[in-house]
mmCIF file of C-alpha atoms and ligand atoms in Angstrom:
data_model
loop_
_atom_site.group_PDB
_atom_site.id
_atom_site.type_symbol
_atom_site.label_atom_id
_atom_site.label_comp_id
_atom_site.label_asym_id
_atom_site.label_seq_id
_atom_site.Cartn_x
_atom_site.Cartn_y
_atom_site.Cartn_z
ATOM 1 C CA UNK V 1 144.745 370.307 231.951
ATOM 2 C CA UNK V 2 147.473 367.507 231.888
ATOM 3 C CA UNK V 3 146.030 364.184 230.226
ATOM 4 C CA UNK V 4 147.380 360.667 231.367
ATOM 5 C CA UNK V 5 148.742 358.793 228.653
ATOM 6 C CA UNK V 6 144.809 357.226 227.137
ATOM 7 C CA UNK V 7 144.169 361.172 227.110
ATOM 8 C CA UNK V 8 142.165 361.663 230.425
ATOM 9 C CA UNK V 9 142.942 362.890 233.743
ATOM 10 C CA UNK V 10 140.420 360.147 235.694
ATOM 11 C CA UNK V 11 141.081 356.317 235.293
ATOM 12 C CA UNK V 12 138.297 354.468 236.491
ATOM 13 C CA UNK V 13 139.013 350.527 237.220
ATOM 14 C CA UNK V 14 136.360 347.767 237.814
ATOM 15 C CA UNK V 15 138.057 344.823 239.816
ATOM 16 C CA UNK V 16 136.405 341.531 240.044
ATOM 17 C CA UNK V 17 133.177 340.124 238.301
ATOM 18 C CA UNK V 18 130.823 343.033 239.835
ATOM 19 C CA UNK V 19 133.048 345.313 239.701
ATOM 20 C CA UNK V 20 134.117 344.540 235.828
ATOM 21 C CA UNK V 21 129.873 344.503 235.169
ATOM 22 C CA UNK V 22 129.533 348.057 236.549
ATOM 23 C CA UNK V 23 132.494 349.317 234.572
ATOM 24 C CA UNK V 24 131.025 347.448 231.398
ATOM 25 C CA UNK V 25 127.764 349.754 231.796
ATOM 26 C CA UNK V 26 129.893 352.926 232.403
ATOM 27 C CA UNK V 27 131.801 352.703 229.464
ATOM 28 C CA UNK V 28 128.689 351.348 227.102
ATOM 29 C CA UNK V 29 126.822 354.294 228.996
ATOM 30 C CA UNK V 30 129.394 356.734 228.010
ATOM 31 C CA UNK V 31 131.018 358.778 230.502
ATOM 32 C CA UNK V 32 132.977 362.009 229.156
ATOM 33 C CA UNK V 33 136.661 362.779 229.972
ATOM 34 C CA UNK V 34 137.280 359.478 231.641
ATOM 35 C CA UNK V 35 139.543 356.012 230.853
ATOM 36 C CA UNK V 36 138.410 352.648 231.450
ATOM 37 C CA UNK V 37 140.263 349.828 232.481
ATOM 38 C CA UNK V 38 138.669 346.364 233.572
ATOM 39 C CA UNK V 39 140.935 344.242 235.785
ATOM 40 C CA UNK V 40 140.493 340.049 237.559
ATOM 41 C CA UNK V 41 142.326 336.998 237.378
ATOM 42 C CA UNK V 42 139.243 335.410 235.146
ATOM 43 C CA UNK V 43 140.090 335.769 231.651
ATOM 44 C CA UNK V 44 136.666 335.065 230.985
ATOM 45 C CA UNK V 45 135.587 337.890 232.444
ATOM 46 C CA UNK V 46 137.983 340.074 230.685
ATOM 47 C CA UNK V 47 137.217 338.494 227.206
ATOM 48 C CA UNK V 48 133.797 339.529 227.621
ATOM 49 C CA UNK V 49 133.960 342.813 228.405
ATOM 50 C CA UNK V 50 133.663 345.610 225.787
ATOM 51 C CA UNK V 51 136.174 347.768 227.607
ATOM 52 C CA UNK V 52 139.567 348.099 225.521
ATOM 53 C CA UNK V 53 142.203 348.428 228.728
ATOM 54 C CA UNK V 54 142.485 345.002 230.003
ATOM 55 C CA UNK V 55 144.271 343.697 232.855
ATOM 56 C CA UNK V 56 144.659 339.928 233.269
ATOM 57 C CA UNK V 57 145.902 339.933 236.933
ATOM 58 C CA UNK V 58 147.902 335.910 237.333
ATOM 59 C CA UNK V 59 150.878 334.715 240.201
ATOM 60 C CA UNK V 60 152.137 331.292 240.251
ATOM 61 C CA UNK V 61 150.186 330.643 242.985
ATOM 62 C CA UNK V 62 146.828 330.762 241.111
ATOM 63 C CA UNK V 63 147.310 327.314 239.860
ATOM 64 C CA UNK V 64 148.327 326.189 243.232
ATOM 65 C CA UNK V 65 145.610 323.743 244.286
ATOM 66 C CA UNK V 66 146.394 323.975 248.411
ATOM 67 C CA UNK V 67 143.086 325.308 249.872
ATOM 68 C CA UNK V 68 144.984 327.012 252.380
ATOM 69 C CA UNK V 69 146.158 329.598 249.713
ATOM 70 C CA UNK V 70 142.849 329.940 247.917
ATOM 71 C CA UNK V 71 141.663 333.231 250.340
ATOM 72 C CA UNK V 72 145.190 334.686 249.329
ATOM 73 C CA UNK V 73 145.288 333.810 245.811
ATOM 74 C CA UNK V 74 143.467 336.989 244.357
ATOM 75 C CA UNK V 75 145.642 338.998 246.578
ATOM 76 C CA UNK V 76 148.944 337.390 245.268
ATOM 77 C CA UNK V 77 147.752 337.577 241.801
ATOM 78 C CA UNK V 78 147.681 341.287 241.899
ATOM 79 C CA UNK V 79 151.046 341.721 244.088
ATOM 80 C CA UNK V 80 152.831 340.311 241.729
ATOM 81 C CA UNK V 81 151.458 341.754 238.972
ATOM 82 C CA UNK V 82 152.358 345.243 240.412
ATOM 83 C CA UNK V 83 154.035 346.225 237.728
ATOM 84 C CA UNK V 84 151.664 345.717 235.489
ATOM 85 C CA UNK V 85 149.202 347.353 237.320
ATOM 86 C CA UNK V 86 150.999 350.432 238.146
ATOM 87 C CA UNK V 87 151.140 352.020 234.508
ATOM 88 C CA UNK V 88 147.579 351.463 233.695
ATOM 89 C CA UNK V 89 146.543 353.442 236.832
ATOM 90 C CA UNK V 90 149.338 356.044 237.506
ATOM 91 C CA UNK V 91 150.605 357.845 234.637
ATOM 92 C CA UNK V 92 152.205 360.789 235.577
ATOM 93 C CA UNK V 93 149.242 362.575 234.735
ATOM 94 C CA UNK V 94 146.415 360.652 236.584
ATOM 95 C CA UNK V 95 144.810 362.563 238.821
ATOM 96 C CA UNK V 96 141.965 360.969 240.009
ATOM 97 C CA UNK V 97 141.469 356.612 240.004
ATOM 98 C CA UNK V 98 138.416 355.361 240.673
ATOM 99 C CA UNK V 99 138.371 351.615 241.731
ATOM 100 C CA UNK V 100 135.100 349.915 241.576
ATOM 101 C CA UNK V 101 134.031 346.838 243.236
ATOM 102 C CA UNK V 102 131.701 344.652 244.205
ATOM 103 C CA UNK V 103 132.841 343.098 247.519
ATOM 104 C CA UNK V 104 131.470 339.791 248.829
ATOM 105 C CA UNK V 105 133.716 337.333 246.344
ATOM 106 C CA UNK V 106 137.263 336.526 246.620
ATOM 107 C CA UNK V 107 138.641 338.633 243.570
ATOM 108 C CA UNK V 108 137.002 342.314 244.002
ATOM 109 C CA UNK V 109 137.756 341.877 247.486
ATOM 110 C CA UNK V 110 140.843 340.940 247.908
ATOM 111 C CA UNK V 111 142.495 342.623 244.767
ATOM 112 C CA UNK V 112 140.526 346.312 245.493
ATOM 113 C CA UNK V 113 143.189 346.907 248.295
ATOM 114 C CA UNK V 114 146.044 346.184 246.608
ATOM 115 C CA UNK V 115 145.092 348.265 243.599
ATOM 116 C CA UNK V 116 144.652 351.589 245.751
ATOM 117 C CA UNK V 117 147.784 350.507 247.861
ATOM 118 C CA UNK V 118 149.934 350.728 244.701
ATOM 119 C CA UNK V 119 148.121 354.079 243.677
ATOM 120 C CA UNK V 120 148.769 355.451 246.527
ATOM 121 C CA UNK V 121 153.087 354.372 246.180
ATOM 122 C CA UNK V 122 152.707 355.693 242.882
ATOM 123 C CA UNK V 123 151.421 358.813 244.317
ATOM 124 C CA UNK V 124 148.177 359.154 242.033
ATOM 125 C CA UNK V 125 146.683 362.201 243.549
ATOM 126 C CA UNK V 126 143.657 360.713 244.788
ATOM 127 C CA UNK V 127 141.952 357.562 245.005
ATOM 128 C CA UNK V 128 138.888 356.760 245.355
ATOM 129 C CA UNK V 129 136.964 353.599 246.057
ATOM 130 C CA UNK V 130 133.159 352.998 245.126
ATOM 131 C CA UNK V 131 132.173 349.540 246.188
ATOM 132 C CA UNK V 132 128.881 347.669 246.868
ATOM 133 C CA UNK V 133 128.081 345.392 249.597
ATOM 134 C CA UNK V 134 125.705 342.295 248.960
ATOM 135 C CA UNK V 135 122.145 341.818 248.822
ATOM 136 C CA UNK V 136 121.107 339.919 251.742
ATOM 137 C CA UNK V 137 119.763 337.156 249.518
ATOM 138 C CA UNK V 138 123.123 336.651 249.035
ATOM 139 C CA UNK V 139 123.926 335.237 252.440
ATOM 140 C CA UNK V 140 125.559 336.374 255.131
ATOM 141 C CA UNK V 141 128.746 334.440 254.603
ATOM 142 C CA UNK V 142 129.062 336.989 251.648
ATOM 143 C CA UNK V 143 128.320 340.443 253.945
ATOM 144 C CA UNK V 144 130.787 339.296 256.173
ATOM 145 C CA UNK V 145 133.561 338.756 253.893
ATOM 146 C CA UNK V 146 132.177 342.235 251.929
ATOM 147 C CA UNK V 147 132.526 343.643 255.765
ATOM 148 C CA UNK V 148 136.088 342.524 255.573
ATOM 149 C CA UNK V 149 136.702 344.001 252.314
ATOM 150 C CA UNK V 150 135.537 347.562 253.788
ATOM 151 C CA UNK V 151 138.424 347.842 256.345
ATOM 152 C CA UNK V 152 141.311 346.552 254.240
ATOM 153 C CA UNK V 153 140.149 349.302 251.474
ATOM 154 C CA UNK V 154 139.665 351.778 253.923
ATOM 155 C CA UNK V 155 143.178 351.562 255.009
ATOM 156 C CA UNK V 156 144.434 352.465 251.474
ATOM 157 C CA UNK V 157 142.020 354.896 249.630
ATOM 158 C CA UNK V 158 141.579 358.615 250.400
ATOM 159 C CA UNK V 159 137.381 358.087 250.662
ATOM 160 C CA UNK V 160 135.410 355.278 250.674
ATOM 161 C CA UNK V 161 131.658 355.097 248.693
ATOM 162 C CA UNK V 162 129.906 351.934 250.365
ATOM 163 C CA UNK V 163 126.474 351.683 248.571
ATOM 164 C CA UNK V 164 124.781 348.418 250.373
ATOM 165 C CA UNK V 165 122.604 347.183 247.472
ATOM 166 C CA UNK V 166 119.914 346.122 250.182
ATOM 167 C CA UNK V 167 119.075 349.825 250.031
ATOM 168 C CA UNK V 168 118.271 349.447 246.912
ATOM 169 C CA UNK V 169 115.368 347.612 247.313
ATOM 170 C CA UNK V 170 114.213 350.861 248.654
ATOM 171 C CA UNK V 171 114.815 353.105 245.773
ATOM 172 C CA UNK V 172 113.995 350.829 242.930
ATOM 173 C CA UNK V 173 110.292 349.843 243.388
ATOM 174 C CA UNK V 174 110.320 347.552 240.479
ATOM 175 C CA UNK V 175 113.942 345.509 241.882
ATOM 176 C CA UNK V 176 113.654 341.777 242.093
ATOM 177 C CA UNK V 177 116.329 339.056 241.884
ATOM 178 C CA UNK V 178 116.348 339.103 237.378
ATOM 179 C CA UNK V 179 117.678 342.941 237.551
ATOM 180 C CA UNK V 180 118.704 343.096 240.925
ATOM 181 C CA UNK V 181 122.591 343.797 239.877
ATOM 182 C CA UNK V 182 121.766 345.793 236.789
ATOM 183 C CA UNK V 183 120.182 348.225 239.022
ATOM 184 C CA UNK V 184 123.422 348.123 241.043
ATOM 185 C CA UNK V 185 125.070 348.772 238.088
ATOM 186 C CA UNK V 186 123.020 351.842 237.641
ATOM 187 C CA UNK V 187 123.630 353.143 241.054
ATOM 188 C CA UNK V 188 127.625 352.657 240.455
ATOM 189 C CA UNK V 189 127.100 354.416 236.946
ATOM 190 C CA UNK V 190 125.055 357.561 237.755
ATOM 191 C CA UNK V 191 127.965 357.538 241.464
ATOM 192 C CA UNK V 192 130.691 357.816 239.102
ATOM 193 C CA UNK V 193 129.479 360.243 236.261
ATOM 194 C CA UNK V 194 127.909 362.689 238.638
ATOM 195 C CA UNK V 195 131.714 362.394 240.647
ATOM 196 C CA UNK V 196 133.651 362.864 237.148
ATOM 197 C CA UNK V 197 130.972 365.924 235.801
ATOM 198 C CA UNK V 198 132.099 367.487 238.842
ATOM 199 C CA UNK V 199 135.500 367.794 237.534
ATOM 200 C CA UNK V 200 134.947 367.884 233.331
ATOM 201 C CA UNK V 201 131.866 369.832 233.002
ATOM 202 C CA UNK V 202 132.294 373.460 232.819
ATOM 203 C CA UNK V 203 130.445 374.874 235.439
ATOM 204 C CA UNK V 204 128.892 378.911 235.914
ATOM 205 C CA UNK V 205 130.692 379.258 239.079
ATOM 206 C CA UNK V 206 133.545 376.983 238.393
ATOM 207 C CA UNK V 207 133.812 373.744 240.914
ATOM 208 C CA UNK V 208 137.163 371.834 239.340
ATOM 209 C CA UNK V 209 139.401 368.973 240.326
ATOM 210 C CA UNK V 210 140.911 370.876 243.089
ATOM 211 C CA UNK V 211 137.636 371.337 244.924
ATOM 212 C CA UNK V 212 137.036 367.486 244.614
ATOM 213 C CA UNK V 213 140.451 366.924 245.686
ATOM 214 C CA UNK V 214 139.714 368.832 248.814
ATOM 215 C CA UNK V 215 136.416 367.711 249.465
ATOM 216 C CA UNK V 216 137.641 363.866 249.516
ATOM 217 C CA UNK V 217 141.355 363.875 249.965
ATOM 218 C CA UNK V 218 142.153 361.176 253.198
ATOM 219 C CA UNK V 219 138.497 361.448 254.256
ATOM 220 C CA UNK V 220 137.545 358.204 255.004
ATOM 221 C CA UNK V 221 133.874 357.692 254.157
ATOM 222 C CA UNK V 222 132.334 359.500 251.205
ATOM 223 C CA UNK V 223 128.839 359.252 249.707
ATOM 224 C CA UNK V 224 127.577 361.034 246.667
ATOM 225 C CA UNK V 225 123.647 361.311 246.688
ATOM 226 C CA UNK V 226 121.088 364.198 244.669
ATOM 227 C CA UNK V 227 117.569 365.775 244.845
ATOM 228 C CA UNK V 228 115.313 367.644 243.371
ATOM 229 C CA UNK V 229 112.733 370.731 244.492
ATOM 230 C CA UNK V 230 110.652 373.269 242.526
ATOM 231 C CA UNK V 231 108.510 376.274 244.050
ATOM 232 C CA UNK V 232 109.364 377.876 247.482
ATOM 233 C CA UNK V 233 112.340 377.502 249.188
ATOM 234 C CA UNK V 234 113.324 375.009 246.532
ATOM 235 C CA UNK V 235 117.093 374.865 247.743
ATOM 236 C CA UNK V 236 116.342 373.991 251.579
ATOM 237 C CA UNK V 237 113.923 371.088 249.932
ATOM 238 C CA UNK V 238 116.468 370.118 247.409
ATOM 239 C CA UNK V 239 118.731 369.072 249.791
ATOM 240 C CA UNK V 240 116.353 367.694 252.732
ATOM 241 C CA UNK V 241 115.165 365.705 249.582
ATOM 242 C CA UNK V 242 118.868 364.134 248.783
ATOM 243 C CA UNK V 243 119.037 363.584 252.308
ATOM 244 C CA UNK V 244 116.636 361.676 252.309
ATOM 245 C CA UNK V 245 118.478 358.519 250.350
ATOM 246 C CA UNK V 246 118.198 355.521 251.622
ATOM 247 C CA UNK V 247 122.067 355.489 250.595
ATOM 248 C CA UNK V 248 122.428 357.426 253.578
ATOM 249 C CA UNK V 249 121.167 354.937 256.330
ATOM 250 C CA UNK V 250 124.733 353.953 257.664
ATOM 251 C CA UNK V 251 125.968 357.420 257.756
ATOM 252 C CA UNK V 252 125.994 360.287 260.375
ATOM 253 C CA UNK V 253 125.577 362.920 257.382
ATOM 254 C CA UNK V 254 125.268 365.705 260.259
ATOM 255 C CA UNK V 255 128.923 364.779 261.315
ATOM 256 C CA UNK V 256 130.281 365.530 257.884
ATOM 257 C CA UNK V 257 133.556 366.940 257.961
ATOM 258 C CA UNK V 258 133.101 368.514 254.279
ATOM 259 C CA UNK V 259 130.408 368.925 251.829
ATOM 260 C CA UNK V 260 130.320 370.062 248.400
ATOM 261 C CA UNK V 261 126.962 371.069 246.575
ATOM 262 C CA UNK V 262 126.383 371.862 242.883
ATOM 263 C CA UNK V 263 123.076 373.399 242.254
ATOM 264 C CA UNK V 264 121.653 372.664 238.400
ATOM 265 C CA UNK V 265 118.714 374.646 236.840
ATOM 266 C CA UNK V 266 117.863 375.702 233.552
ATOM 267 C CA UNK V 267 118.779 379.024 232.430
ATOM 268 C CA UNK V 268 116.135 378.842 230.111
ATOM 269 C CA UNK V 269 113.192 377.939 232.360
ATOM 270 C CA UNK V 270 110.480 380.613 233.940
ATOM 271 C CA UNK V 271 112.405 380.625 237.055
ATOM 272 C CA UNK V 272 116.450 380.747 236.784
ATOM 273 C CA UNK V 273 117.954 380.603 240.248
ATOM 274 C CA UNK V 274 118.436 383.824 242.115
ATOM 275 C CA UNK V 275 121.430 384.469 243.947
ATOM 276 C CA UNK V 276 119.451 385.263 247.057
ATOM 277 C CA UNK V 277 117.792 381.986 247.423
ATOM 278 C CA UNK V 278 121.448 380.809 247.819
ATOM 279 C CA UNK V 279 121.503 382.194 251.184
ATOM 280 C CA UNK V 280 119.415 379.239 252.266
ATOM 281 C CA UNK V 281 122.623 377.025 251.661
ATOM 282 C CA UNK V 282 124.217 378.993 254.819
ATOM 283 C CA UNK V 283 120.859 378.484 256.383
ATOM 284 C CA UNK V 284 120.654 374.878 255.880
ATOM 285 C CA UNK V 285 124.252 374.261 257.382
ATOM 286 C CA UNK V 286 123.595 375.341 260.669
ATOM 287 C CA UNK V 287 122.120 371.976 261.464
ATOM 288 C CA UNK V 288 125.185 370.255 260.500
ATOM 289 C CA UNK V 289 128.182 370.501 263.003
ATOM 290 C CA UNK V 290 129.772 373.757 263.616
ATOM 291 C CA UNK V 291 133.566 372.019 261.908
ATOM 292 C CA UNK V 292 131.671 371.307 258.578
ATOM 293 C CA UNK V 293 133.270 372.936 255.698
ATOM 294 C CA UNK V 294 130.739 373.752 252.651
ATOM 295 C CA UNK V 295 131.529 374.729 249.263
ATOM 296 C CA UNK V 296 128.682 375.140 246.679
ATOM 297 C CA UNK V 297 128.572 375.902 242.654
ATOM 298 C CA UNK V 298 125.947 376.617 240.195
ATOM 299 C CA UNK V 299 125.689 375.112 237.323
ATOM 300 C CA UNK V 300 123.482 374.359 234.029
ATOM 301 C CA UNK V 301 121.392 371.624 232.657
ATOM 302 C CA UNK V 302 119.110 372.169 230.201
ATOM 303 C CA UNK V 303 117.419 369.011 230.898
ATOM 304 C CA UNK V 304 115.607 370.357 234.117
ATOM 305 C CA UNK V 305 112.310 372.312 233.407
ATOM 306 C CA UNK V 306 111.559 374.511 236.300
ATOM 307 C CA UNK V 307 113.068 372.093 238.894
ATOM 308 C CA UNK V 308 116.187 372.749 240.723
ATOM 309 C CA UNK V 309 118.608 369.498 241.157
ATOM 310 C CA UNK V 310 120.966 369.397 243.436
ATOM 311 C CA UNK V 311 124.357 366.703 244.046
ATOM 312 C CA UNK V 312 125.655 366.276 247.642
ATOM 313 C CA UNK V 313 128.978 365.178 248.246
ATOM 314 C CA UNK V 314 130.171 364.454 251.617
ATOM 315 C CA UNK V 315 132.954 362.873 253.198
ATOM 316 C CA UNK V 316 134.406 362.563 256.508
ATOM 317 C CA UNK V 317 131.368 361.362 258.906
ATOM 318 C CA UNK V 318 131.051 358.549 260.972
ATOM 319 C CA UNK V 319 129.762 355.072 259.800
ATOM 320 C CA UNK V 320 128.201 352.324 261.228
ATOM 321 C CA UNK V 321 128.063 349.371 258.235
ATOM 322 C CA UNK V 322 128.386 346.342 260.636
ATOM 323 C CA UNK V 323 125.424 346.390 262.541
ATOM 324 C CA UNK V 324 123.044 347.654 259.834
ATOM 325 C CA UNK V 325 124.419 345.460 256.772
ATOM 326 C CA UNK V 326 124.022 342.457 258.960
ATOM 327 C CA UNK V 327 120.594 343.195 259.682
ATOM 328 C CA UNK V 328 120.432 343.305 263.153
ATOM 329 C CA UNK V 329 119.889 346.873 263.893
ATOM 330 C CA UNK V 330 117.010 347.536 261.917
HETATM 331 N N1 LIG J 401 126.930 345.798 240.228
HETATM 332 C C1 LIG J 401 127.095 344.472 240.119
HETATM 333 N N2 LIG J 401 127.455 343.768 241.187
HETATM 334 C C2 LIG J 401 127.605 342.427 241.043
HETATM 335 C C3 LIG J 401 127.402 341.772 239.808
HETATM 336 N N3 LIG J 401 127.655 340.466 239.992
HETATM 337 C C4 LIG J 401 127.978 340.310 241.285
HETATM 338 N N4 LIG J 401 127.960 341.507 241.928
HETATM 339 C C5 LIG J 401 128.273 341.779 243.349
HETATM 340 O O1 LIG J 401 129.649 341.572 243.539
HETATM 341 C C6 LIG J 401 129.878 340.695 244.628
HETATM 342 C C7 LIG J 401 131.124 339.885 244.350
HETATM 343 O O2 LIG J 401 130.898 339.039 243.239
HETATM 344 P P1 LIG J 401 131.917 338.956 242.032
HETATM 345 O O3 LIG J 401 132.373 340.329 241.696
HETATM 346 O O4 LIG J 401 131.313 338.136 240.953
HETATM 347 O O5 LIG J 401 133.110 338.172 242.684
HETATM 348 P P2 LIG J 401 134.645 338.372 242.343
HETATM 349 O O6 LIG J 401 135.141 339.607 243.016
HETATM 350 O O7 LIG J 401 134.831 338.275 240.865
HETATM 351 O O8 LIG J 401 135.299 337.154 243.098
HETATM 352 P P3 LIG J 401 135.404 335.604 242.681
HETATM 353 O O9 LIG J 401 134.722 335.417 241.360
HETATM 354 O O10 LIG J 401 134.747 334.935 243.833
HETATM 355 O O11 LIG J 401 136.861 335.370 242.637
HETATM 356 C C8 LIG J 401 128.590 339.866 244.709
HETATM 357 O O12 LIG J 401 128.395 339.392 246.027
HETATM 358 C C9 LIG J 401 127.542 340.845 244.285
HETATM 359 O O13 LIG J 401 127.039 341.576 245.396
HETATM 360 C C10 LIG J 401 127.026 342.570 238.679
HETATM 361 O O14 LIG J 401 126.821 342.102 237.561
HETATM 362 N N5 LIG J 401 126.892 343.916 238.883
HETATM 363 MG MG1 LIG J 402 134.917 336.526 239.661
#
């Protein structure tokens, strides 16, 4: 495979404070086959963060003090540092850019957009954005901008990954204020390595970039969730399971337009998965609409005893963040 010019075909980008704090766990996490760049118009943010490729987004019209320019200033910052910008994130070679973001403050949300828009001149194959939307201790004035934010990125990525951290609350018994963002940065983590495995792990029936491509390419909303199932009909309640996420709540999943499953199990446990049981995948998808388009693989990991884990990727179903981020439809 070709390699951009840091040696990987996947860039993945953290804009603004959040966004930069995600990225920060990624790369001390360790995620294989991927580049790292950390991007905002706070040095102080950048001088922090262990990540080597820096981007120190600044326009003349940061230090302007006029408040009527503040909403813009983030945005101007990172037009006119375009062409700075553009070689970090689209070498010839970059196939895939991840942008990651936590929307609600001026910088993620405002620069995000911008970022994918000049991917997308540069012709980077396909971009992809993974954002978060507040907490609702964070206020509403906050969601609303975050709200915002959604739109203008949805106008210039190929898929969209909107993980509202209030559903987090639901997954992570143990959250509270003190580690209420480092479990978002956990969420964003585990998002973007199980999205990148997809592509750099070898697989026993082989799901690549191309099948990724397809799956997400000018989609519109994506999510990526998992689950796990042991005994009978262990791939029908692998999937009900990661259908279950609370991730899910502001998505039609049944009005996917395309799915992509990758079964794990360990070829070394008492029960290795059986091509047969696969025929419960074909089962499963009659519930979904009649357009969906599936594609499955099968792969490895040793880590699972007898269980069988399963990663969902959809894209292309309808949304509705407004009413349920706000609250008011609960
Ligand atoms: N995952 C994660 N999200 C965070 C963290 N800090 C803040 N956020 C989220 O990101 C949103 C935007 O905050 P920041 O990223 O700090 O803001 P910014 O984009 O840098 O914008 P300004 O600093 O206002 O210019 C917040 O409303 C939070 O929901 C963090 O450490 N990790
Ligand atoms: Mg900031």
């Amino acid at each position: 495979m070709d390699k951009n010019q840091f040696g990987t075909i996947i860039t993945v980008m953290g804009v603004g404070g959040g966004g930069i704090n995600a990225v920060n766990h990624m790369y001390s996490q360790g995620i294989d086959g991927v580049t790292f760049v950390v991007s905002d118009t706070d040095k102080h943010q950048l001088d922090e963060s262990p990540v080597p490729n820096l981007l120190l987004l600044s326009a003349n019209t940061t230090h302007e003090q006029s408040s009527c320019y503040d909403v813009d200033v983030a945005r101007r910052a990172a037009v006119e540092s375009d062409s700075e910008i553009a070689p970090l994130i689209a070498d010839n070679n970059t196939k895939l850019l991840i942008i990651i973001a936590g929307l609600g403050g001026e910088t993620g949300t405002n620069v995000a957009p911008v970022v994918t828009r000049i991917a997308r001149e540069k012709e980077v194959a396909l971009t992809v954005g993974i954002v978060t939307t507040p907490f609702q201790f964070e206020g509403s004035e906050r969601i609303q901008m975050a709200l915002a934010g959604i739109e203008d990125m949805r106008k210039h990525v190929d898929s969209l990954f909107v993980i509202n951290n209030q559903y987090l609350t639901e997954i992570y018994n143990d959250l509270d204020q003190s580690n209420a963002f480092a479990k978002s940065d956990e969420t964003l983590t585990t998002a973007v390595r199980s999205l990148c495995d997809l592509i750099t792990v070898k697989n026993l029936i082989c799901i690549d970039f191309n099948d990724v491509n397809w799956t997400l390419r000018k989609s519109g909303s994506a999510m990526f969730i998992s689950g796990y199932a042991s005994g009978e009909r262990r791939v029908t309640k692998a999937i009900e399971n990661a259908l279950e996420s609370p991730l899910l709540k502001d998505c039609n999943i049944f009005s996917a337009k395309k799915m992509m499953m990758n079964f794990y199990y360990n070829p070394d446990s008492e029960s290795p998965l059986l091509m047969e049981e696969m025929n419960e995948v074909q089962a499963f998808m009659s519930n979904f609409d009649q357009d969906t388009d599936i594609i499955w693989g099968i792969a490895y990991d040793n880590t699972l005893e007898d269980q069988l884990k399963v990663t969902v990727l959809a894209s292309g179903f309808n949304v509705s963040y407004n009413s349920k981020i706000a609250g008011t439809n609960r």
